[in-house]
Amino acid sequence: MSRKRIVLTCAAVAVGLGALAIPLTASAGSETDLSTTCRLADGATKWWATGKFALRNEGNVYAQDWKLEFELSEGQATIDNPWAFDLRQKGKHVTVTPIEDRGNIPARSERTVSVGINPSGRAVPRITGCTLGGSDSGGPEDTAPPTAPVESGSFVVDRRTVHVMWKPSTDSGSGVDKYEIFQDGKPVKTVGSDLTMTNIEQLKPDTTYSFKVRAVDAAGNRSPFSKAVSLRTHPAPGDGNEKPTMPKKLEGTAAGANQVSLRWQPAGDGVPVTGYRIYRDGTKAQEADGNATSATVGGLSPDTAYTFKVTAVSASGKESDPTDEVSVKTADGGGSGGSAPSDFTAATSHKQDGNVTQHYLDLGWGVPQGHGQITTYQVYLNGKLAQTFMWGAGDAVLPIPVRTASREVLVGADPGKTYKVKIRARLGDGTWGAFSAEKTVTTGR
């Protein structure tokens, strides 16, 4: 395991009206996998201040076992997140280190360490003599590219827009981070790894374009390109002011706990139709091409009623009047084939970490069946994305669960805190399934 140490200098910072960030530069001859800036946050006084340390990892692997050291002119330092970082102070010398892997700095990423400062009341504190050392432990350097995306039914929306779709890539190292979309050999758009489709807009009417996609992992490795797909935008109509006639006889039925199947009769003669738009509860949910007379709307919740309507769209972008709305209720989520994790359970536990009691949420669920191999789940706490779990990657590789799964979520040192928790799975086709039932749990006191 190689050691990479960087000696950095930080000028004294005195804060009046605002904070001054002093970049730290590596001394001559040192390697530069890690870099940092240090500053006092705005509003520092002789009674209270906060030190901010931005740690940047420019390498291709996780940085761990690093050590941040600095001199504090006044007062006592405390760490803001003690479940991830350990702070020790001897006199004016302060040392901050990560706790196990909770303070790792991912490849090509940045972490911020916040240090609370309780000064003596005599002067605004100053930070000097910053040094940062670290190791590039965490496995061999990730140099393997992701697999190439596979084109998956891209189509023309109208005279200025196409819809590019692909199947997700896989990556055995640091994981897929984003996708790059190329138009006629030039990059035009980048989307996150949770998307496998996107619209390319502001194109010319009646023009042929070539599109291809490649994946980029967290270490910066790029996959081969997908097979190029050629799409020709619709021609602009001579008039362009008329809207199509509306589709007729919209019908809908539940297709399990998380999907609804819609059917309609096509728009009549008149302005040519180049696409259809499906609305769910008044909001556009998806699009279909001009030859479609049916669509499946997914990502729905079990045992829930939704309303749908459909409009026709011309090449000029004019939209017809909508069909009459139909109401469809999805099936109960207890049957097989649903996309939501089943039998979801959530409990709390705690572990002692030195003098700190850390609280965890212990989660368990049934793996959705009939949706291919599922390796990725998202955990939402109080309605917000909190953590993503992945199986089948990393070091050591975790076996991919087939029937049931369980994981724990660290939520910190606060006792008596209540969380609403739910999860969802990334299905084998790359789309996100429906959410599990939501559970409410409270950490112990």
CSV table of C-alpha atoms in Angstrom, one decimal, residues 52-430:
chain,number,residue,atom,x,y,z
A,52,LYS,CA,-14.5,24.4,7.2
A,53,PHE,CA,-12.1,21.9,5.6
A,54,ALA,CA,-12.9,20.8,2.0
A,55,LEU,CA,-11.0,17.6,1.2
A,56,ARG,CA,-10.7,16.8,-2.5
A,57,ASN,CA,-9.6,13.4,-3.9
A,58,GLU,CA,-8.3,13.7,-7.5
A,59,GLY,CA,-7.3,10.0,-7.6
A,60,ASN,CA,-9.1,7.0,-9.1
A,61,VAL,CA,-9.7,5.1,-5.8
A,62,TYR,CA,-11.1,5.8,-2.4
A,63,ALA,CA,-8.8,7.8,-0.1
A,64,GLN,CA,-8.8,6.4,3.5
A,65,ASP,CA,-6.6,6.5,6.6
A,66,TRP,CA,-6.0,10.2,5.9
A,67,LYS,CA,-5.0,12.7,8.6
A,68,LEU,CA,-5.8,16.4,8.8
A,69,GLU,CA,-3.8,18.5,11.2
A,70,PHE,CA,-3.8,22.2,12.1
A,71,GLU,CA,-3.0,24.7,14.8
A,72,LEU,CA,-5.9,26.6,16.5
A,73,SER,CA,-5.0,29.9,18.1
A,74,GLU,CA,-7.9,30.1,20.5
A,75,GLY,CA,-10.2,27.7,22.3
A,76,GLN,CA,-11.5,24.1,22.1
A,77,ALA,CA,-12.4,22.3,18.9
A,78,THR,CA,-15.3,19.8,18.5
A,79,ILE,CA,-16.3,17.7,15.4
A,80,ASP,CA,-19.7,18.3,13.9
A,81,ASN,CA,-20.3,14.6,12.8
A,82,PRO,CA,-18.5,12.3,15.3
A,83,TRP,CA,-20.0,9.2,13.7
A,84,ALA,CA,-17.7,9.7,10.7
A,85,PHE,CA,-14.7,11.6,12.0
A,86,ASP,CA,-12.5,11.5,15.1
A,87,LEU,CA,-11.1,14.7,16.5
A,88,ARG,CA,-8.2,14.9,19.0
A,89,GLN,CA,-6.8,18.2,20.5
A,90,LYS,CA,-3.6,18.5,22.5
A,91,GLY,CA,-3.0,22.1,23.4
A,92,LYS,CA,-3.4,24.1,20.2
A,93,HIS,CA,-2.7,21.2,17.9
A,94,VAL,CA,-5.8,19.5,16.4
A,95,THR,CA,-5.9,16.2,14.5
A,96,VAL,CA,-8.9,14.9,12.5
A,97,THR,CA,-9.1,11.3,11.2
A,98,PRO,CA,-11.9,9.2,9.6
A,99,ILE,CA,-13.7,6.5,11.6
A,100,GLU,CA,-13.3,3.2,9.7
A,101,ASP,CA,-14.7,3.7,6.2
A,102,ARG,CA,-17.3,6.3,7.1
A,103,GLY,CA,-14.9,9.1,6.3
A,104,ASN,CA,-13.6,7.7,3.0
A,105,ILE,CA,-13.3,10.2,0.2
A,106,PRO,CA,-14.5,8.6,-3.1
A,107,ALA,CA,-12.5,8.9,-6.2
A,108,ARG,CA,-12.7,12.3,-7.9
A,109,SER,CA,-14.9,13.6,-5.2
A,110,GLU,CA,-14.9,16.0,-2.3
A,111,ARG,CA,-15.9,15.8,1.4
A,112,THR,CA,-16.3,18.7,3.8
A,113,VAL,CA,-15.2,18.4,7.5
A,114,SER,CA,-16.8,20.9,9.8
A,115,VAL,CA,-15.1,21.7,13.1
A,116,GLY,CA,-16.8,23.7,15.8
A,117,ILE,CA,-14.6,26.1,17.8
A,118,ASN,CA,-15.4,27.5,21.2
A,119,PRO,CA,-12.9,30.3,21.7
A,120,SER,CA,-11.7,31.8,24.9
A,121,GLY,CA,-13.5,35.1,24.5
A,122,ARG,CA,-10.4,37.1,23.9
A,123,ALA,CA,-10.1,37.0,20.1
A,124,VAL,CA,-11.5,35.6,16.9
A,125,PRO,CA,-9.7,32.2,16.4
A,126,ARG,CA,-7.1,31.6,13.6
A,127,ILE,CA,-6.3,28.4,11.8
A,128,THR,CA,-2.6,27.9,10.8
A,129,GLY,CA,-0.2,25.1,9.8
A,130,CYS,CA,-2.6,22.8,8.0
A,131,THR,CA,-1.2,19.5,6.8
A,132,LEU,CA,-3.0,16.7,5.1
A,133,GLY,CA,-1.8,13.1,4.6
A,134,GLY,CA,-3.5,10.1,3.3
A,135,SER,CA,-3.3,6.7,1.6
A,136,ASP,CA,-4.8,5.3,-1.5
A,137,SER,CA,-6.1,2.1,0.1
A,138,GLY,CA,-9.4,0.6,-0.9
A,139,GLY,CA,-8.4,-1.9,-3.5
A,140,PRO,CA,-6.5,-1.7,-6.8
A,141,GLU,CA,-6.9,1.3,-9.0
A,142,ASP,CA,-10.2,1.2,-11.0
A,143,THR,CA,-9.2,1.1,-14.7
A,144,ALA,CA,-11.9,-1.2,-16.1
A,145,PRO,CA,-14.6,0.7,-18.1
A,146,PRO,CA,-18.3,0.0,-17.8
A,147,THR,CA,-20.1,-2.1,-20.3
A,148,ALA,CA,-21.5,-0.4,-23.4
A,149,PRO,CA,-25.1,0.8,-23.1
A,150,VAL,CA,-27.6,-1.0,-25.4
A,151,GLU,CA,-30.0,1.1,-27.6
A,152,SER,CA,-33.6,0.4,-26.4
A,153,GLY,CA,-36.3,1.7,-28.7
A,154,SER,CA,-35.5,5.4,-29.3
A,155,PHE,CA,-38.1,7.3,-31.4
A,156,VAL,CA,-39.0,10.7,-32.9
A,157,VAL,CA,-41.4,12.8,-30.8
A,158,ASP,CA,-42.1,15.7,-33.3
A,159,ARG,CA,-40.3,17.9,-35.8
A,160,ARG,CA,-37.8,19.2,-33.2
A,161,THR,CA,-37.5,16.5,-30.6
A,162,VAL,CA,-36.3,12.9,-30.4
A,163,HIS,CA,-36.5,10.5,-27.4
A,164,VAL,CA,-33.2,8.5,-26.9
A,165,MET,CA,-33.5,5.3,-24.8
A,166,TRP,CA,-30.9,2.7,-23.7
A,167,LYS,CA,-30.5,-0.2,-21.3
A,168,PRO,CA,-28.3,0.5,-18.3
A,169,SER,CA,-24.6,-0.3,-18.2
A,170,THR,CA,-22.8,-2.3,-15.5
A,171,ASP,CA,-19.5,-1.6,-13.8
A,172,SER,CA,-17.6,-3.9,-11.5
A,173,GLY,CA,-15.5,-1.2,-10.0
A,174,SER,CA,-16.5,2.3,-8.7
A,175,GLY,CA,-20.0,2.1,-10.3
A,176,VAL,CA,-21.7,3.9,-13.2
A,177,ASP,CA,-21.8,7.6,-12.5
A,178,LYS,CA,-23.4,9.2,-15.6
A,179,TYR,CA,-24.2,8.7,-19.3
A,180,GLU,CA,-23.0,10.9,-22.2
A,181,ILE,CA,-25.3,11.3,-25.2
A,182,PHE,CA,-23.7,12.1,-28.6
A,183,GLN,CA,-25.4,13.7,-31.6
A,184,ASP,CA,-23.6,13.2,-34.9
A,185,GLY,CA,-20.4,12.4,-33.1
A,186,LYS,CA,-20.5,15.4,-30.7
A,187,PRO,CA,-21.5,15.4,-27.0
A,188,VAL,CA,-24.9,17.1,-26.5
A,189,LYS,CA,-26.1,16.0,-23.1
A,190,THR,CA,-25.1,14.3,-19.9
A,191,VAL,CA,-27.5,12.6,-17.5
A,192,GLY,CA,-27.1,10.8,-14.1
A,193,SER,CA,-26.8,7.1,-13.7
A,194,ASP,CA,-30.4,6.8,-12.5
A,195,LEU,CA,-31.7,7.7,-16.0
A,196,THR,CA,-31.8,5.5,-19.1
A,197,MET,CA,-33.8,7.8,-21.4
A,198,THR,CA,-33.8,11.5,-22.3
A,199,ASN,CA,-35.2,14.0,-24.9
A,200,ILE,CA,-32.9,15.8,-27.3
A,201,GLU,CA,-34.6,19.0,-28.3
A,202,GLN,CA,-34.3,22.1,-30.6
A,203,LEU,CA,-33.5,20.0,-33.7
A,204,LYS,CA,-34.3,20.9,-37.3
A,205,PRO,CA,-37.4,19.6,-38.9
A,206,ASP,CA,-37.2,16.8,-41.6
A,207,THR,CA,-33.5,16.2,-40.7
A,208,THR,CA,-31.7,12.9,-40.0
A,209,TYR,CA,-29.5,12.7,-36.9
A,210,SER,CA,-27.3,9.9,-35.5
A,211,PHE,CA,-27.3,9.3,-31.7
A,212,LYS,CA,-25.2,7.1,-29.5
A,213,VAL,CA,-24.5,6.8,-25.7
A,214,ARG,CA,-21.6,5.8,-23.5
A,215,ALA,CA,-21.3,5.3,-19.7
A,216,VAL,CA,-18.8,6.9,-17.4
A,217,ASP,CA,-18.0,5.4,-14.0
A,218,ALA,CA,-17.0,7.2,-10.8
A,219,ALA,CA,-13.3,6.7,-11.6
A,220,GLY,CA,-13.7,8.5,-15.0
A,221,ASN,CA,-13.5,5.3,-17.1
A,222,ARG,CA,-15.6,5.5,-20.3
A,223,SER,CA,-17.4,2.6,-21.8
A,224,PRO,CA,-17.6,1.8,-25.6
A,225,PHE,CA,-20.4,3.6,-27.4
A,226,SER,CA,-23.8,2.0,-27.9
A,227,LYS,CA,-24.7,1.1,-31.4
A,228,ALA,CA,-25.7,4.4,-33.2
A,229,VAL,CA,-29.3,4.9,-34.0
A,230,SER,CA,-30.5,7.1,-36.9
A,231,LEU,CA,-33.6,9.2,-36.4
A,232,ARG,CA,-35.3,11.7,-38.8
A,233,THR,CA,-37.4,14.4,-37.3
A,234,HIS,CA,-40.8,15.0,-38.7
A,235,PRO,CA,-41.3,17.6,-41.5
A,236,ALA,CA,-42.9,20.9,-40.6
A,237,PRO,CA,-46.4,21.0,-42.0
A,238,GLY,CA,-47.4,23.6,-44.5
A,239,ASP,CA,-49.9,25.3,-42.2
A,240,GLY,CA,-48.9,24.3,-38.7
A,241,ASN,CA,-51.7,26.2,-37.0
A,242,GLU,CA,-54.3,23.4,-36.9
A,243,LYS,CA,-54.4,20.9,-34.1
A,244,PRO,CA,-55.1,17.2,-34.6
A,245,THR,CA,-58.4,15.6,-33.8
A,246,MET,CA,-58.5,13.9,-30.4
A,247,PRO,CA,-58.1,10.2,-29.8
A,248,LYS,CA,-61.3,8.3,-29.0
A,249,LYS,CA,-62.6,5.7,-26.6
A,250,LEU,CA,-59.8,5.6,-24.0
A,251,GLU,CA,-59.9,2.5,-21.8
A,252,GLY,CA,-57.6,1.5,-18.9
A,253,THR,CA,-57.0,-1.6,-16.8
A,254,ALA,CA,-54.7,-2.5,-14.0
A,255,ALA,CA,-51.7,-4.5,-15.0
A,256,GLY,CA,-50.6,-5.6,-11.6
A,257,ALA,CA,-49.8,-3.6,-8.5
A,258,ASN,CA,-47.6,-1.0,-10.2
A,259,GLN,CA,-48.7,-0.6,-13.8
A,260,VAL,CA,-51.8,0.4,-15.8
A,261,SER,CA,-52.5,-0.6,-19.4
A,262,LEU,CA,-54.2,2.0,-21.6
A,263,ARG,CA,-55.8,1.6,-25.0
A,264,TRP,CA,-57.4,4.1,-27.4
A,265,GLN,CA,-58.6,4.6,-30.9
A,266,PRO,CA,-56.3,6.8,-33.1
A,267,ALA,CA,-57.1,10.4,-34.0
A,268,GLY,CA,-59.2,10.7,-37.1
A,269,ASP,CA,-58.4,12.2,-40.5
A,270,GLY,CA,-57.0,15.7,-40.7
A,271,VAL,CA,-53.7,17.0,-39.4
A,272,PRO,CA,-51.2,14.1,-39.4
A,273,VAL,CA,-50.4,12.7,-35.9
A,274,THR,CA,-46.8,12.2,-35.0
A,275,GLY,CA,-47.2,11.2,-31.4
A,276,TYR,CA,-49.5,10.8,-28.3
A,277,ARG,CA,-49.1,12.2,-24.8
A,278,ILE,CA,-50.4,10.3,-21.8
A,279,TYR,CA,-51.4,12.3,-18.7
A,280,ARG,CA,-51.7,10.9,-15.2
A,281,ASP,CA,-53.6,12.9,-12.6
A,282,GLY,CA,-53.3,15.9,-14.9
A,283,THR,CA,-49.5,15.8,-15.4
A,284,LYS,CA,-47.8,14.5,-18.5
A,285,ALA,CA,-46.4,11.0,-17.6
A,286,GLN,CA,-45.0,9.8,-20.9
A,287,GLU,CA,-45.2,9.8,-24.7
A,288,ALA,CA,-45.9,7.3,-27.5
A,289,ASP,CA,-45.2,7.4,-31.2
A,290,GLY,CA,-47.8,8.3,-33.8
A,291,ASN,CA,-48.6,4.7,-34.7
A,292,ALA,CA,-49.4,3.7,-31.1
A,293,THR,CA,-52.9,2.8,-29.8
A,294,SER,CA,-51.8,1.6,-26.4
A,295,ALA,CA,-49.3,2.3,-23.7
A,296,THR,CA,-48.3,0.9,-20.3
A,297,VAL,CA,-47.7,3.4,-17.4
A,298,GLY,CA,-45.4,2.1,-14.7
A,299,GLY,CA,-43.9,3.2,-11.4
A,300,LEU,CA,-47.3,3.3,-9.7
A,301,SER,CA,-48.2,2.5,-6.1
A,302,PRO,CA,-50.3,-0.6,-5.2
A,303,ASP,CA,-54.0,-0.3,-4.5
A,304,THR,CA,-54.1,3.3,-5.6
A,305,ALA,CA,-56.6,5.0,-8.0
A,306,TYR,CA,-55.2,7.2,-10.8
A,307,THR,CA,-56.9,9.2,-13.6
A,308,PHE,CA,-55.6,9.2,-17.2
A,309,LYS,CA,-56.2,11.1,-20.4
A,310,VAL,CA,-54.5,11.1,-23.9
A,311,THR,CA,-53.9,13.7,-26.5
A,312,ALA,CA,-52.6,13.6,-30.1
A,313,VAL,CA,-49.6,15.7,-31.2
A,314,SER,CA,-48.9,17.0,-34.7
A,315,ALA,CA,-45.4,17.5,-36.3
A,316,SER,CA,-45.7,21.2,-35.5
A,317,GLY,CA,-46.2,20.4,-31.8
A,318,LYS,CA,-49.9,21.3,-31.8
A,319,GLU,CA,-51.8,19.2,-29.3
A,320,SER,CA,-55.4,17.9,-29.7
A,321,ASP,CA,-58.2,18.2,-27.1
A,322,PRO,CA,-57.8,15.4,-24.5
A,323,THR,CA,-59.9,12.3,-24.3
A,324,ASP,CA,-62.3,11.9,-21.5
A,325,GLU,CA,-60.5,10.9,-18.3
A,326,VAL,CA,-60.6,7.3,-17.2
A,327,SER,CA,-60.0,6.2,-13.6
A,328,VAL,CA,-58.0,3.0,-12.9
A,329,LYS,CA,-57.1,1.5,-9.6
A,330,THR,CA,-53.9,-0.6,-9.4
A,331,ALA,CA,-54.0,-4.1,-7.9
A,332,ASP,CA,-53.2,-5.0,-4.3
A,333,GLY,CA,-49.4,-5.2,-3.8
A,334,GLY,CA,-49.5,-8.6,-2.1
A,335,GLY,CA,-49.4,-10.7,-5.3
A,336,SER,CA,-46.3,-11.8,-7.2
A,337,GLY,CA,-44.8,-9.8,-9.9
A,338,GLY,CA,-45.1,-6.3,-8.2
A,339,SER,CA,-42.2,-3.9,-8.6
A,340,ALA,CA,-42.3,-2.8,-4.9
A,341,PRO,CA,-40.3,-4.5,-2.3
A,342,SER,CA,-42.7,-6.7,-0.2
A,343,ASP,CA,-43.0,-7.4,3.5
A,344,PHE,CA,-40.9,-4.4,4.3
A,345,THR,CA,-39.8,-4.1,8.0
A,346,ALA,CA,-37.9,-1.5,9.9
A,347,ALA,CA,-36.5,-1.6,13.4
A,348,THR,CA,-33.8,0.3,15.3
A,349,SER,CA,-30.6,-0.7,17.0
A,350,HIS,CA,-27.5,0.9,18.4
A,351,LYS,CA,-23.8,0.3,18.7
A,352,GLN,CA,-21.2,1.8,20.9
A,353,ASP,CA,-18.4,3.7,19.0
A,354,GLY,CA,-16.0,4.7,21.7
A,355,ASN,CA,-17.9,7.2,23.9
A,356,VAL,CA,-20.5,7.7,21.2
A,357,THR,CA,-23.7,5.7,20.8
A,358,GLN,CA,-24.5,5.3,17.1
A,359,HIS,CA,-28.1,4.6,16.1
A,360,TYR,CA,-29.1,2.4,13.1
A,361,LEU,CA,-32.2,1.4,11.2
A,362,ASP,CA,-32.3,-2.3,10.5
A,363,LEU,CA,-34.3,-2.9,7.3
A,364,GLY,CA,-35.6,-6.1,5.7
A,365,TRP,CA,-37.7,-6.8,2.6
A,366,GLY,CA,-38.7,-9.3,0.0
A,367,VAL,CA,-37.1,-8.9,-3.4
A,368,PRO,CA,-39.5,-8.0,-6.3
A,369,GLN,CA,-40.0,-11.1,-8.5
A,370,GLY,CA,-40.3,-11.2,-12.2
A,371,HIS,CA,-38.2,-8.1,-12.9
A,372,GLY,CA,-34.8,-9.6,-13.6
A,373,GLN,CA,-31.7,-9.4,-11.4
A,374,ILE,CA,-32.0,-6.6,-8.9
A,375,THR,CA,-28.8,-5.2,-7.5
A,376,THR,CA,-29.6,-1.6,-6.4
A,377,TYR,CA,-32.1,-0.1,-3.9
A,378,GLN,CA,-32.7,3.4,-2.7
A,379,VAL,CA,-33.6,4.3,0.9
A,380,TYR,CA,-35.8,7.4,1.6
A,381,LEU,CA,-35.9,8.9,5.1
A,382,ASN,CA,-38.7,11.4,5.7
A,383,GLY,CA,-39.4,11.7,2.0
A,384,LYS,CA,-35.8,12.4,0.9
A,385,LEU,CA,-33.2,10.1,-0.7
A,386,ALA,CA,-30.8,9.1,2.1
A,387,GLN,CA,-28.7,6.1,0.8
A,388,THR,CA,-28.3,3.8,-2.1
A,389,PHE,CA,-27.4,0.1,-1.6
A,390,MET,CA,-25.7,-2.0,-4.2
A,391,TRP,CA,-24.9,-5.7,-4.4
A,392,GLY,CA,-22.6,-7.5,-6.7
A,393,ALA,CA,-19.9,-4.9,-6.7
A,394,GLY,CA,-17.2,-3.4,-4.4
A,395,ASP,CA,-14.7,-5.1,-2.2
A,396,ALA,CA,-15.7,-7.6,-0.9
A,397,VAL,CA,-18.3,-8.4,-3.4
A,398,LEU,CA,-21.7,-9.0,-1.7
A,399,PRO,CA,-23.8,-11.8,-3.1
A,400,ILE,CA,-27.0,-10.5,-4.9
A,401,PRO,CA,-30.1,-11.3,-2.9
A,402,VAL,CA,-32.7,-13.4,-4.7
A,403,ARG,CA,-35.7,-13.8,-2.3
A,404,THR,CA,-35.1,-11.6,0.8
A,405,ALA,CA,-32.6,-8.8,1.6
A,406,SER,CA,-31.6,-6.8,4.6
A,407,ARG,CA,-29.3,-3.9,5.3
A,408,GLU,CA,-28.6,-1.3,8.1
A,409,VAL,CA,-28.6,2.4,7.8
A,410,LEU,CA,-26.5,4.6,10.1
A,411,VAL,CA,-28.6,7.6,11.2
A,412,GLY,CA,-26.2,9.2,13.7
A,413,ALA,CA,-25.9,9.7,17.5
A,414,ASP,CA,-29.3,11.5,18.1
A,415,PRO,CA,-31.6,9.4,20.4
A,416,GLY,CA,-35.4,9.6,20.3
A,417,LYS,CA,-35.4,10.7,16.7
A,418,THR,CA,-38.3,9.6,14.5
A,419,TYR,CA,-37.9,8.6,10.8
A,420,LYS,CA,-40.4,7.6,8.1
A,421,VAL,CA,-38.6,5.1,5.9
A,422,LYS,CA,-39.4,3.4,2.6
A,423,ILE,CA,-37.3,1.8,-0.2
A,424,ARG,CA,-37.5,1.1,-3.9
A,425,ALA,CA,-35.6,-1.2,-6.3
A,426,ARG,CA,-33.9,-0.5,-9.6
A,427,LEU,CA,-35.5,-3.2,-11.8
A,428,GLY,CA,-33.7,-5.3,-14.3
A,429,ASP,CA,-34.8,-3.0,-17.2
A,430,GLY,CA,-33.1,0.0,-15.5
